[in-house]
Amino acid sequence: MALTADSAAAPPGATSAGTDPASRTAQDDPASLQVVPARHYARWAAAVAVIVLVAQFAHGLATNPVWEWSVFRDYFLSETIVQAVWVTLQLTAYATVLGFLLGTVLAFMRLSRSPVLRTVAWSYIWIFRSIPMIVQLVFWFNLSALYERLGVGIPFGPVFWSVDSNSLIGTIGAAVIGLTLHQAAYAAEIVRGGVIAVDHGQLEAAAALGIPRLRQIRRIVLPQAMRAILPTAGNEIIGLLKGTSVVYVMAIGELFYQVQVIYGRNGRVIPLLLVATAWYVLLTSLLSVAQYYVERRFARGADRTPPPTPLARARRFLAAQRLAATRPLTEKT
Amino acid sequence: MNDVMVDVHDVHKSFGPLEVLRGVDLKVRAGEVTVILGPSGSGKSTLLRTINHLEKVDRGWISVDGELIGYRRSGDKLHELKEKDVLKQRTDIGFVFQNFNLFPHLTVLDNLVEAPVSALRRPRGAAEENARRLLDRVGLADKADAYPRQLSGGQQQRVAIARALALEPKVLLFDEPTSALDPELVGEVLDVIKALARTGTTMIVVTHEIGFAREVADTVVFMDSGVVVEQGPPAAVLDDPGHARTRAFLSKVL
């Protein structure tokens, strides 16, 4: 308001002969005026309220004896728990790798020109997205009741080779199969979403250059699709990591099952649930960091100047600090 | 007289109920530059895309250097080629797109090396050497390690031309190569195409640049509503058009 009032009083063209040019510039040039930042009272009040709530929660965590932090400390790195975490990680890794491999195949089947492949892929996705994972896992667990022996042969014809289904697929195997098949249905849609997000001109260019079909997919389409795939895939993998807790129904010694076994024995429910929680949070955090760097890698060429990694930024910050600390010394000498 | 390099015979193409090409005949001689002009929707881009089989024709046939495109003839039957064989044929036919369609995730050098290595099975070292030579030719030797998005539109289109040349095609097709460019960048791309024309590369160029057609073309083809209305040397077609439709078009764009 003050600025417009000033300029209205002395419009740029109207220089009166009597005024001192130096004082004029000090008054009229906005660059030389003091800036008063806006005050956000409501924002500050909200911040205080939230900080109080967080502090209360932290206080509760630290002081409520029911959390039994000493029990948490005893179990967090105990051998049983670490082993159970390892099983959880293995289940996640197998189901991720196999699920996304199968999912990618299904995605390209759905995009294929063959109506048979398209229909089969569509039906697979429809079925496996419709069955709750826990139901499917129990199915696989009871596979031997459904099929006593598994064999290779001609449908409705002779069987050439067969094996007892329990000896072929153990409980871990059944869990991996269940998680994989479930995961593949979702992965297929994620991959398909990424592939159709790639500009059609890219495929035309690759085709016009005579690049072989598989190579087009691997070298041109998938790397670009990855940009759209990764954020959702990150979600899925994190979901899967936590989803492995469902296999406790098959009595597999993964994290959640093991925690339940221990608190069933000693009754320390809360601190042991806390152990599981802390591990899941830790593993999810690691996955999130990994996701950041993988996304960065596939963003190559997307930005004119790629942003620095947090690590590079931290290093630059430290270097600047060191420089600031040493400068007075070097100036003195 | 030169041999016929591209022979388009009675080509028809429809998209649903829309008949885009209605019996196009065109002969392009080796070493010559043919410029196709015409209003938008006249079928010029579609015609160009049928030549490298990006669009399948409904009727008629196209041959490049005596080889039927997309089909194999045995007796009086035409057998549709498999995708693998069509891809192989395309390595003889360079295509430059209006929107460049460079691969954004690959460096400029990798954009040029990809097809020779994967489609022609050239050793990578030789392909890189050739790619650098081509980049030098389009004046972008210093951009080999840049990513496409770090380049201007004109530079990207020059890279795209070099990428098409990397396969040493028998004929180069340009689909409105300067239409996506800012006016001040058009010149640098046309200069590259002119330089290619002087080296005797067979080219078919769909464009709206009449000045370029006059200067570079051996033959100007005017298309309208899916047919070739007239064709001939630039002086004849551009300065003394025989058809009212050609005159109407030229009076609008000149």
Coordinates of C-alpha atoms in Angstrom, one line a residue:
Chain A
M1 CA 0.0 0.0 0.0
A2 CA 2.7 2.4 0.9
L3 CA 4.5 1.8 -2.4
T4 CA 1.5 2.5 -4.5
A5 CA 0.8 5.6 -2.5
D6 CA 4.3 6.8 -3.0
S7 CA 4.3 6.2 -6.7
A8 CA 0.9 7.9 -7.0
A9 CA 2.3 10.9 -5.3
A10 CA 5.4 11.0 -7.5
P11 CA 4.8 9.3 -10.9
P12 CA 7.9 8.2 -12.7
G13 CA 7.7 10.9 -15.4
A14 CA 7.2 13.8 -13.0
T15 CA 10.6 14.8 -11.7
S16 CA 10.3 18.1 -9.8
A17 CA 13.3 20.3 -10.0
G18 CA 13.4 20.9 -6.2
T19 CA 13.8 17.3 -4.9
D20 CA 17.2 15.9 -4.1
P21 CA 17.9 12.9 -6.5
A22 CA 19.6 10.8 -3.7
S23 CA 16.7 10.8 -1.3
R24 CA 14.3 10.2 -4.2
T25 CA 15.9 6.9 -5.1
A26 CA 16.0 5.8 -1.5
Q27 CA 12.2 6.3 -1.2
D28 CA 11.0 5.2 -4.7
D29 CA 13.2 2.2 -5.6
P30 CA 11.4 -0.9 -4.2
A31 CA 14.8 -2.7 -4.0
S32 CA 16.1 -0.3 -1.3
L33 CA 13.1 -0.6 0.9
Q34 CA 12.9 -2.9 4.0
V35 CA 10.8 -6.0 3.4
V36 CA 8.5 -7.1 6.3
P37 CA 7.6 -10.9 6.0
A38 CA 3.9 -11.8 6.3
R39 CA 3.0 -13.2 9.7
H40 CA 1.2 -16.6 9.7
Y41 CA -0.4 -16.7 13.1
A42 CA -2.8 -19.6 12.4
R43 CA 0.1 -21.6 10.9
W44 CA 2.1 -21.1 14.1
A45 CA -0.7 -22.0 16.3
A46 CA -1.3 -25.2 14.4
A47 CA 2.4 -26.0 14.6
V48 CA 2.4 -25.6 18.4
A49 CA -0.7 -27.7 18.8
V50 CA 0.7 -30.5 16.7
I51 CA 4.1 -30.4 18.6
V52 CA 2.2 -30.7 21.9
L53 CA 0.4 -33.8 20.6
V54 CA 3.6 -35.4 19.3
A55 CA 5.4 -34.7 22.5
Q56 CA 2.6 -36.3 24.5
F57 CA 2.8 -39.4 22.3
A58 CA 6.6 -39.6 22.7
H59 CA 6.3 -39.1 26.4
G60 CA 3.8 -42.0 26.5
L61 CA 6.2 -44.2 24.4
A62 CA 9.1 -43.5 26.7
T63 CA 7.3 -43.7 30.1
N64 CA 4.3 -46.1 29.8
P65 CA 5.6 -49.2 31.5
V66 CA 3.4 -51.5 29.4
W67 CA 5.7 -51.0 26.4
E68 CA 8.4 -52.8 28.4
W69 CA 11.3 -51.5 26.5
S70 CA 13.7 -53.8 28.3
V71 CA 11.9 -56.8 26.8
F72 CA 12.0 -55.1 23.4
R73 CA 15.8 -54.7 23.8
D74 CA 16.2 -58.4 24.8
Y75 CA 14.3 -59.7 21.8
F76 CA 15.0 -57.2 19.0
L77 CA 18.3 -58.8 18.0
S78 CA 17.7 -62.2 19.5
E79 CA 18.6 -65.2 17.3
T80 CA 15.1 -66.4 16.8
I81 CA 13.9 -63.0 15.7
V82 CA 16.8 -62.3 13.4
Q83 CA 16.2 -65.7 11.8
A84 CA 12.5 -64.9 11.4
V85 CA 13.4 -61.6 9.7
W86 CA 15.6 -63.6 7.3
V87 CA 12.7 -65.8 6.4
T88 CA 10.5 -62.8 5.9
L89 CA 13.2 -61.2 3.6
Q90 CA 13.5 -64.4 1.6
L91 CA 9.8 -64.7 1.1
T92 CA 9.6 -61.1 0.0
A93 CA 12.6 -61.5 -2.4
Y94 CA 11.4 -64.7 -4.0
A95 CA 7.8 -63.4 -4.4
T96 CA 9.0 -60.1 -5.8
V97 CA 11.4 -61.5 -8.3
L98 CA 9.1 -64.4 -9.5
G99 CA 6.0 -62.3 -9.2
F100 CA 7.3 -59.5 -11.4
L101 CA 8.8 -61.9 -13.9
L102 CA 5.5 -63.7 -14.3
G103 CA 3.7 -60.3 -14.1
T104 CA 5.8 -59.0 -17.0
V105 CA 5.0 -62.0 -19.1
L106 CA 1.3 -61.6 -18.3
A107 CA 1.5 -57.9 -19.1
F108 CA 2.9 -58.6 -22.6
M109 CA 0.4 -61.4 -23.1
R110 CA -2.4 -58.9 -22.4
L111 CA -0.9 -56.5 -24.9
S112 CA -0.3 -59.1 -27.5
R113 CA -2.2 -59.4 -30.8
S114 CA -3.2 -63.0 -30.1
P115 CA -6.7 -63.1 -28.7
V116 CA -5.9 -66.4 -26.9
L117 CA -2.9 -65.0 -25.0
R118 CA -4.9 -61.9 -24.2
T119 CA -7.9 -63.8 -22.8
V120 CA -5.7 -66.2 -20.8
A121 CA -3.8 -63.3 -19.2
W122 CA -7.0 -61.4 -18.5
S123 CA -8.6 -64.4 -16.9
Y124 CA -5.5 -65.0 -14.7
I125 CA -5.5 -61.5 -13.5
W126 CA -9.2 -61.6 -12.9
I127 CA -9.0 -64.8 -10.8
F128 CA -6.0 -64.0 -8.8
R129 CA -7.1 -60.5 -7.9
S130 CA -10.4 -61.9 -6.8
I131 CA -9.1 -64.4 -4.3
P132 CA -8.0 -63.0 -1.0
M133 CA -4.3 -63.9 -0.5
I134 CA -4.9 -65.7 2.8
V135 CA -7.5 -68.0 1.2
Q136 CA -5.2 -68.8 -1.7
L137 CA -2.3 -69.5 0.7
V138 CA -4.4 -72.0 2.7
F139 CA -5.4 -73.6 -0.7
W140 CA -1.7 -74.1 -1.5
F141 CA -1.0 -75.4 2.0
N142 CA -3.6 -78.0 1.4
L143 CA -2.5 -78.8 -2.2
S144 CA -1.8 -82.4 -1.4
A145 CA -5.4 -82.9 -0.4
L146 CA -6.4 -81.5 -3.8
Y147 CA -3.7 -83.2 -5.9
E148 CA -2.0 -86.1 -4.2
R149 CA 0.5 -86.4 -7.0
L150 CA 1.7 -83.9 -9.6
G151 CA 2.7 -85.1 -13.0
V152 CA 3.6 -84.2 -16.5
G153 CA 1.5 -85.6 -19.3
I154 CA -1.2 -84.8 -22.0
P155 CA -4.5 -83.3 -20.7
F156 CA -7.1 -86.2 -20.6
G157 CA -4.3 -88.5 -21.8
P158 CA -1.4 -90.4 -20.4
V159 CA 0.9 -89.1 -17.6
F160 CA 4.6 -89.5 -18.3
W161 CA 6.1 -88.5 -14.9
S162 CA 4.6 -87.8 -11.5
V163 CA 5.7 -86.9 -8.0
D164 CA 4.2 -86.7 -4.6
S165 CA 3.0 -83.1 -4.2
N166 CA 4.1 -82.8 -0.6
S167 CA 7.6 -83.8 -1.3
L168 CA 7.8 -81.4 -4.3
I169 CA 6.4 -78.4 -2.5
G170 CA 7.2 -77.9 1.2
T171 CA 5.4 -75.3 3.3
I172 CA 7.9 -72.5 2.3
G173 CA 7.5 -73.5 -1.4
A174 CA 3.7 -73.3 -1.0
A175 CA 4.0 -69.9 0.6
V176 CA 6.3 -68.6 -2.2
I177 CA 4.0 -70.0 -4.9
G178 CA 1.0 -68.4 -3.2
L179 CA 2.6 -65.0 -2.8
T180 CA 4.1 -65.2 -6.3
L181 CA 0.8 -66.0 -8.1
H182 CA -1.0 -63.3 -6.1
Q183 CA 1.8 -60.8 -6.7
A184 CA 2.0 -61.6 -10.4
A185 CA -1.6 -60.5 -11.0
Y186 CA -0.9 -57.1 -9.6
A187 CA 2.5 -56.8 -11.1
A188 CA 1.0 -57.6 -14.6
E189 CA -1.3 -54.5 -14.3
I190 CA 1.6 -52.3 -13.1
V191 CA 3.9 -53.4 -15.9
R192 CA 1.1 -53.0 -18.5
G193 CA 0.4 -49.5 -17.1
G194 CA 4.0 -48.6 -17.5
V195 CA 4.2 -50.0 -21.1
I196 CA 1.2 -48.2 -22.3
A197 CA 2.5 -45.0 -20.8
V198 CA 5.5 -45.1 -23.2
D199 CA 4.9 -42.8 -26.2
H200 CA 3.7 -44.7 -29.2
G201 CA 6.3 -42.8 -31.3
Q202 CA 9.0 -44.7 -29.5
L203 CA 7.8 -48.0 -30.8
E204 CA 7.3 -46.6 -34.3
A205 CA 10.9 -45.3 -34.3
A206 CA 12.2 -48.6 -33.1
A207 CA 10.1 -50.5 -35.7
A208 CA 11.2 -48.1 -38.4
L209 CA 14.9 -48.7 -37.5
G210 CA 14.3 -52.5 -37.8
I211 CA 15.3 -53.2 -34.2
P212 CA 14.2 -56.8 -33.4
R213 CA 11.0 -57.2 -31.5
L214 CA 12.4 -58.5 -28.2
R215 CA 15.2 -56.0 -28.3
Q216 CA 12.6 -53.2 -28.8
I217 CA 10.9 -54.3 -25.6
R218 CA 14.0 -54.8 -23.5
R219 CA 16.0 -51.8 -24.7
I220 CA 13.5 -49.2 -25.7
V221 CA 10.1 -49.9 -24.1
L222 CA 10.9 -51.3 -20.6
P223 CA 13.5 -48.8 -19.6
Q224 CA 11.1 -46.0 -20.3
A225 CA 8.1 -47.9 -18.8
M226 CA 10.2 -48.3 -15.6
R227 CA 9.6 -44.6 -14.8
A228 CA 5.9 -45.2 -14.5
I229 CA 6.3 -48.7 -13.1
L230 CA 8.7 -48.0 -10.2
P231 CA 6.5 -45.8 -7.9
T232 CA 3.7 -48.3 -7.9
A233 CA 6.0 -51.3 -7.9
G234 CA 7.7 -49.8 -4.8
N235 CA 4.3 -49.7 -3.1
E236 CA 3.6 -53.3 -4.1
I237 CA 6.9 -54.6 -2.8
I238 CA 6.5 -52.8 0.5
G239 CA 2.9 -54.2 0.6
L240 CA 4.3 -57.6 -0.1
L241 CA 6.9 -57.3 2.7
K242 CA 4.2 -56.6 5.2
G243 CA 1.9 -59.1 3.4
T244 CA 4.3 -62.0 4.2
S245 CA 3.0 -61.7 7.7
V246 CA -0.1 -63.5 6.4
V247 CA 1.8 -66.7 5.9
Y248 CA 1.8 -67.1 9.7
V249 CA -1.4 -69.2 9.0
M250 CA 0.9 -71.8 7.4
A251 CA 3.0 -71.9 10.6
I252 CA 6.1 -70.7 8.7
G253 CA 8.7 -69.1 11.0
E254 CA 8.6 -65.6 9.5
L255 CA 8.7 -62.5 11.7
F256 CA 5.0 -62.2 12.7
Y257 CA 4.6 -66.0 13.4
Q258 CA 7.7 -66.1 15.5
V259 CA 6.7 -63.1 17.5
Q260 CA 3.3 -64.7 18.2
V261 CA 5.0 -67.9 19.3
I262 CA 7.2 -66.0 21.7
Y263 CA 4.4 -63.9 23.3
G264 CA 2.2 -67.0 23.5
R265 CA 4.9 -68.5 25.7
N266 CA 5.8 -65.5 27.9
G267 CA 2.8 -63.3 27.6
R268 CA 4.7 -60.1 26.8
V269 CA 2.4 -59.2 23.9
I270 CA 3.0 -55.5 23.6
P271 CA 6.8 -55.4 23.6
L272 CA 7.0 -58.3 21.1
L273 CA 4.5 -56.6 18.7
L274 CA 6.8 -53.6 19.1
V275 CA 9.7 -55.8 18.0
A276 CA 7.9 -56.9 14.8
T277 CA 6.7 -53.3 14.2
A278 CA 10.3 -51.9 14.5
W279 CA 11.6 -54.5 12.1
Y280 CA 8.9 -53.9 9.5
V281 CA 9.5 -50.2 9.7
L282 CA 13.2 -50.6 9.4
L283 CA 13.0 -52.9 6.3
T284 CA 10.4 -50.7 4.7
S285 CA 12.7 -47.7 5.2
L286 CA 15.5 -49.5 3.5
L287 CA 13.3 -50.4 0.6
S288 CA 12.2 -46.8 0.3
V289 CA 15.8 -45.7 0.1
A290 CA 16.6 -48.3 -2.5
Q291 CA 13.5 -47.2 -4.5
Y292 CA 14.8 -43.6 -4.5
Y293 CA 18.1 -44.6 -6.1
V294 CA 16.5 -47.0 -8.6
E295 CA 14.1 -44.4 -9.7
R296 CA 16.9 -41.9 -10.1
R297 CA 18.8 -44.3 -12.3
F298 CA 15.8 -44.8 -14.6
A299 CA 15.3 -41.1 -14.8
R300 CA 18.4 -40.7 -16.9
G301 CA 17.8 -38.4 -19.8
A302 CA 14.4 -37.2 -18.4
D303 CA 15.8 -34.0 -16.9
R304 CA 18.2 -31.6 -18.5
T305 CA 20.2 -31.5 -15.3
P306 CA 19.6 -34.4 -12.9
P307 CA 19.3 -33.4 -9.3
P308 CA 22.1 -34.4 -6.9
T309 CA 21.6 -37.4 -4.7
P310 CA 21.0 -36.7 -1.0
L311 CA 24.5 -38.1 -0.4
A312 CA 26.0 -35.7 -2.8
R313 CA 24.0 -32.9 -1.3
A314 CA 25.2 -33.8 2.2
R315 CA 28.8 -33.9 0.9
R316 CA 28.5 -30.6 -0.7
F317 CA 27.0 -29.1 2.5
L318 CA 29.9 -30.5 4.6
A319 CA 32.4 -29.2 2.1
A320 CA 30.9 -25.8 2.3
Q321 CA 30.9 -25.9 6.1
R322 CA 34.6 -26.9 6.1
L323 CA 35.4 -24.1 3.7
A324 CA 33.5 -21.6 5.9
A325 CA 35.4 -22.9 8.9
T326 CA 38.8 -22.7 7.3
R327 CA 38.4 -19.4 5.5
P328 CA 39.1 -17.0 8.5
L329 CA 42.3 -18.9 9.2
T330 CA 43.6 -18.7 5.6
E331 CA 42.7 -15.1 5.5
K332 CA 44.7 -14.4 8.6
T333 CA 47.9 -16.1 7.4
Chain B
M1 CA 18.1 -42.8 -67.0
N2 CA 18.4 -43.9 -63.4
D3 CA 16.8 -47.0 -62.1
V4 CA 13.5 -46.8 -60.2
M5 CA 14.3 -47.0 -56.5
V6 CA 10.8 -46.7 -55.0
D7 CA 7.8 -47.9 -57.0
V8 CA 4.3 -47.3 -55.6
H9 CA 1.6 -49.0 -57.6
D10 CA -2.1 -48.4 -57.2
V11 CA -2.0 -48.1 -53.4
H12 CA -5.2 -47.9 -51.5
K13 CA -5.5 -47.4 -47.7
S14 CA -8.6 -46.8 -45.5
F15 CA -8.9 -46.1 -41.8
G16 CA -12.3 -47.5 -41.0
P17 CA -14.7 -45.7 -43.3
L18 CA -12.2 -43.0 -44.2
E19 CA -10.4 -43.7 -47.5
V20 CA -7.0 -42.0 -47.1
L21 CA -5.2 -43.3 -50.2
R22 CA -7.3 -43.9 -53.3
G23 CA -5.0 -45.4 -55.9
V24 CA -1.6 -43.7 -55.6
D25 CA 1.1 -44.4 -58.3
L26 CA 4.6 -43.0 -57.8
K27 CA 8.0 -43.8 -59.1
V28 CA 11.1 -42.4 -57.5
R29 CA 14.4 -42.8 -59.3
A30 CA 17.7 -43.6 -57.5
G31 CA 19.6 -40.5 -56.4
E32 CA 16.7 -38.2 -56.8
V33 CA 14.8 -36.0 -54.4
T34 CA 11.0 -36.2 -54.5
V35 CA 9.0 -33.6 -52.5
I36 CA 5.4 -34.4 -51.7
L37 CA 3.2 -31.4 -51.1
G38 CA -0.5 -31.2 -50.4
P39 CA -3.1 -29.9 -47.8
S40 CA -3.3 -31.7 -44.5
G41 CA -5.4 -34.8 -44.7
S42 CA -4.4 -35.4 -48.3
G43 CA -2.7 -38.7 -47.4
K44 CA 0.9 -37.7 -47.9
S45 CA 2.1 -38.9 -44.5
T46 CA 0.1 -42.1 -44.8
L47 CA 1.7 -42.7 -48.2
L48 CA 5.2 -42.2 -46.7
R49 CA 4.3 -44.6 -43.9
T50 CA 3.1 -47.3 -46.3
I51 CA 6.6 -47.2 -48.0
N52 CA 8.3 -48.7 -44.9
H53 CA 5.2 -50.7 -44.0
L54 CA 4.4 -48.8 -40.8
E55 CA 1.0 -48.9 -42.4
K56 CA -0.2 -51.9 -44.3
V57 CA -1.8 -51.2 -47.7
D58 CA -5.3 -52.5 -48.5
R59 CA -4.7 -52.8 -52.2
G60 CA -1.7 -52.3 -54.6
W61 CA 1.9 -52.9 -53.9
I62 CA 5.2 -51.0 -53.1
S63 CA 8.7 -52.1 -54.0
V64 CA 12.0 -50.6 -52.9
D65 CA 15.0 -51.4 -55.1
G66 CA 13.0 -54.1 -56.8
E67 CA 12.0 -55.8 -53.5
L68 CA 8.4 -56.0 -52.6
I69 CA 7.6 -54.4 -49.2
G70 CA 5.7 -56.5 -46.7
Y71 CA 5.0 -59.4 -49.0
R72 CA 6.8 -62.2 -50.9
R73 CA 5.5 -63.1 -54.3
S74 CA 5.4 -66.7 -55.4
G75 CA 3.5 -67.3 -58.7
D76 CA 0.4 -65.3 -58.5
K77 CA 0.2 -65.2 -54.7
L78 CA 1.4 -62.6 -52.3
H79 CA 2.5 -64.1 -49.0
E80 CA 2.5 -61.7 -46.1
L81 CA 5.9 -61.4 -44.5
K82 CA 6.5 -62.1 -40.9
E83 CA 7.4 -59.2 -38.6
K84 CA 11.0 -60.3 -38.5
D85 CA 11.4 -60.0 -42.2
V86 CA 9.5 -56.7 -42.4
L87 CA 11.9 -55.4 -39.8
K88 CA 14.8 -56.5 -41.9
Q89 CA 13.4 -54.7 -44.9
R90 CA 13.1 -51.5 -42.9
T91 CA 16.8 -51.3 -42.4
D92 CA 17.0 -50.3 -46.1
I93 CA 14.5 -47.5 -45.6
G94 CA 15.4 -44.7 -43.3
F95 CA 12.5 -42.8 -41.7
V96 CA 12.7 -39.3 -40.1
F97 CA 9.7 -38.4 -38.0
Q98 CA 8.0 -35.1 -37.5
N99 CA 8.5 -35.4 -33.7
F100 CA 12.0 -36.8 -34.0
N101 CA 11.2 -39.8 -31.7
L102 CA 14.7 -40.1 -30.4
F103 CA 15.1 -42.5 -27.5
P104 CA 15.2 -40.2 -24.5
H105 CA 16.8 -42.6 -22.1
L106 CA 19.8 -43.3 -24.4
T107 CA 22.7 -40.9 -25.2
V108 CA 22.9 -39.4 -28.7
L109 CA 25.6 -41.9 -29.5
D110 CA 23.6 -44.8 -28.2
N111 CA 20.6 -43.6 -30.3
L112 CA 22.8 -43.9 -33.4
V113 CA 24.5 -47.2 -32.4
E114 CA 21.4 -49.2 -31.3
A115 CA 19.9 -50.2 -34.7
P116 CA 23.2 -51.0 -36.5
V117 CA 24.2 -53.2 -33.6
S118 CA 20.9 -55.0 -33.0
A119 CA 19.4 -55.0 -36.5
L120 CA 22.5 -55.3 -38.7
R121 CA 24.7 -57.1 -36.2
R122 CA 27.5 -54.7 -36.7
P123 CA 30.3 -54.8 -34.1
R124 CA 29.8 -52.1 -31.5
G125 CA 33.2 -50.5 -32.1
A126 CA 32.7 -50.0 -35.8
A127 CA 29.1 -48.8 -35.3
E128 CA 30.4 -46.2 -32.8
E129 CA 33.0 -45.0 -35.2
N130 CA 30.5 -44.7 -37.9
A131 CA 28.1 -42.9 -35.6
R132 CA 30.7 -40.3 -34.6
R133 CA 31.4 -39.7 -38.3
L134 CA 27.7 -39.1 -39.0
L135 CA 27.4 -36.8 -36.0
D136 CA 30.3 -34.8 -37.4
R137 CA 28.5 -34.7 -40.7
V138 CA 25.3 -33.1 -39.1
G139 CA 27.5 -30.8 -37.1
L140 CA 26.9 -32.4 -33.7
A141 CA 30.2 -34.2 -33.0
D142 CA 30.4 -32.6 -29.5
K143 CA 26.9 -33.9 -28.5
A144 CA 27.7 -37.6 -28.6
D145 CA 27.3 -38.0 -24.8
A146 CA 24.4 -35.7 -24.4
Y147 CA 20.8 -36.9 -23.8
P148 CA 18.2 -35.9 -26.5
R149 CA 16.3 -33.6 -24.1
Q150 CA 19.5 -31.6 -23.5
L151 CA 19.4 -30.6 -27.2
S152 CA 17.3 -28.0 -29.1
G153 CA 14.6 -29.2 -31.5
G154 CA 16.8 -28.6 -34.5
Q155 CA 19.7 -30.5 -33.0
Q156 CA 17.3 -33.4 -32.1
Q157 CA 16.1 -33.6 -35.7
R158 CA 19.7 -33.6 -37.0
V159 CA 20.5 -36.5 -34.6
A160 CA 17.4 -38.3 -35.9
I161 CA 18.6 -37.8 -39.5
A162 CA 22.0 -39.2 -38.5
R163 CA 20.3 -42.1 -36.7
A164 CA 18.4 -42.9 -39.9
L165 CA 21.7 -42.7 -41.9
A166 CA 23.5 -45.0 -39.6
L167 CA 21.8 -48.0 -41.3
E168 CA 23.0 -46.8 -44.7
P169 CA 19.5 -47.0 -46.1
K170 CA 18.8 -47.1 -49.9
V171 CA 16.2 -44.4 -49.5
L172 CA 15.4 -41.8 -46.8
L173 CA 11.8 -40.8 -46.0
F174 CA 11.1 -37.5 -44.2
D175 CA 7.7 -37.0 -42.7
E176 CA 7.3 -33.2 -42.2
P177 CA 10.8 -33.0 -40.7
T178 CA 10.6 -29.3 -39.8
S179 CA 6.9 -29.0 -38.8
A180 CA 7.6 -29.4 -35.1
L181 CA 10.4 -26.8 -35.0
D182 CA 10.6 -23.1 -34.1
P183 CA 11.0 -21.0 -37.2
E184 CA 14.6 -20.1 -36.5
L185 CA 15.6 -23.8 -36.2
V186 CA 14.1 -24.9 -39.6
G187 CA 17.1 -23.7 -41.6
E188 CA 19.7 -25.9 -39.9
V189 CA 17.6 -29.0 -40.5
L190 CA 16.9 -28.1 -44.1
D191 CA 20.6 -27.4 -44.6
V192 CA 21.4 -31.0 -43.5
I193 CA 18.8 -32.4 -45.9
K194 CA 20.1 -30.3 -48.8
A195 CA 23.7 -31.5 -48.1
L196 CA 22.4 -35.1 -48.3
A197 CA 20.6 -34.3 -51.5
R198 CA 23.9 -33.2 -53.1
T199 CA 25.5 -36.5 -52.2
G200 CA 23.0 -38.3 -54.3
T201 CA 20.9 -39.9 -51.5
T202 CA 17.5 -41.0 -52.7
M203 CA 14.9 -39.1 -50.6
I204 CA 11.2 -38.6 -50.4
V205 CA 10.3 -35.5 -48.3
V206 CA 6.8 -34.6 -47.2
T207 CA 6.9 -31.0 -46.3
H208 CA 5.2 -27.6 -46.3
E209 CA 8.5 -25.8 -47.2
I210 CA 7.8 -24.6 -50.8
G211 CA 11.1 -22.8 -51.0
F212 CA 12.9 -26.0 -50.1
A213 CA 11.0 -28.0 -52.7
R214 CA 11.9 -25.4 -55.4
E215 CA 15.5 -25.5 -54.5
V216 CA 16.2 -29.2 -53.8
A217 CA 13.5 -31.3 -55.5
D218 CA 14.0 -33.2 -58.7
T219 CA 10.3 -34.0 -58.7
V220 CA 7.5 -32.3 -56.9
V221 CA 4.4 -34.4 -56.3
F222 CA 1.1 -32.7 -55.4
M223 CA -1.4 -34.8 -53.5
D224 CA -5.0 -34.1 -52.6
S225 CA -7.8 -36.3 -51.2
G226 CA -5.7 -39.5 -51.4
V227 CA -4.6 -39.2 -55.1
V228 CA -1.6 -37.7 -56.9
V229 CA -3.0 -34.7 -58.6
E230 CA 0.1 -33.8 -60.6
Q231 CA 3.8 -34.3 -60.5
G232 CA 6.8 -33.0 -62.4
P233 CA 9.9 -30.8 -62.1
P234 CA 9.5 -28.0 -59.5
A235 CA 9.4 -25.3 -62.1
A236 CA 6.4 -26.9 -63.8
V237 CA 4.4 -27.8 -60.8
L238 CA 5.1 -24.8 -58.6
D239 CA 5.2 -22.0 -61.2
D240 CA 2.8 -23.3 -63.8
P241 CA 0.5 -25.8 -62.2
G242 CA -1.9 -27.6 -64.6
H243 CA -4.7 -28.2 -62.0
A244 CA -7.0 -25.9 -60.3
R245 CA -6.5 -27.7 -57.0
T246 CA -2.7 -27.3 -57.1
R247 CA -3.2 -23.6 -57.9
A248 CA -5.6 -23.1 -55.0
F249 CA -3.2 -24.8 -52.6
L250 CA -0.1 -22.9 -53.8
S251 CA -2.0 -19.6 -53.6
K252 CA -2.7 -20.3 -49.9
V253 CA 0.8 -21.3 -48.9
L254 CA 3.0 -19.0 -51.1

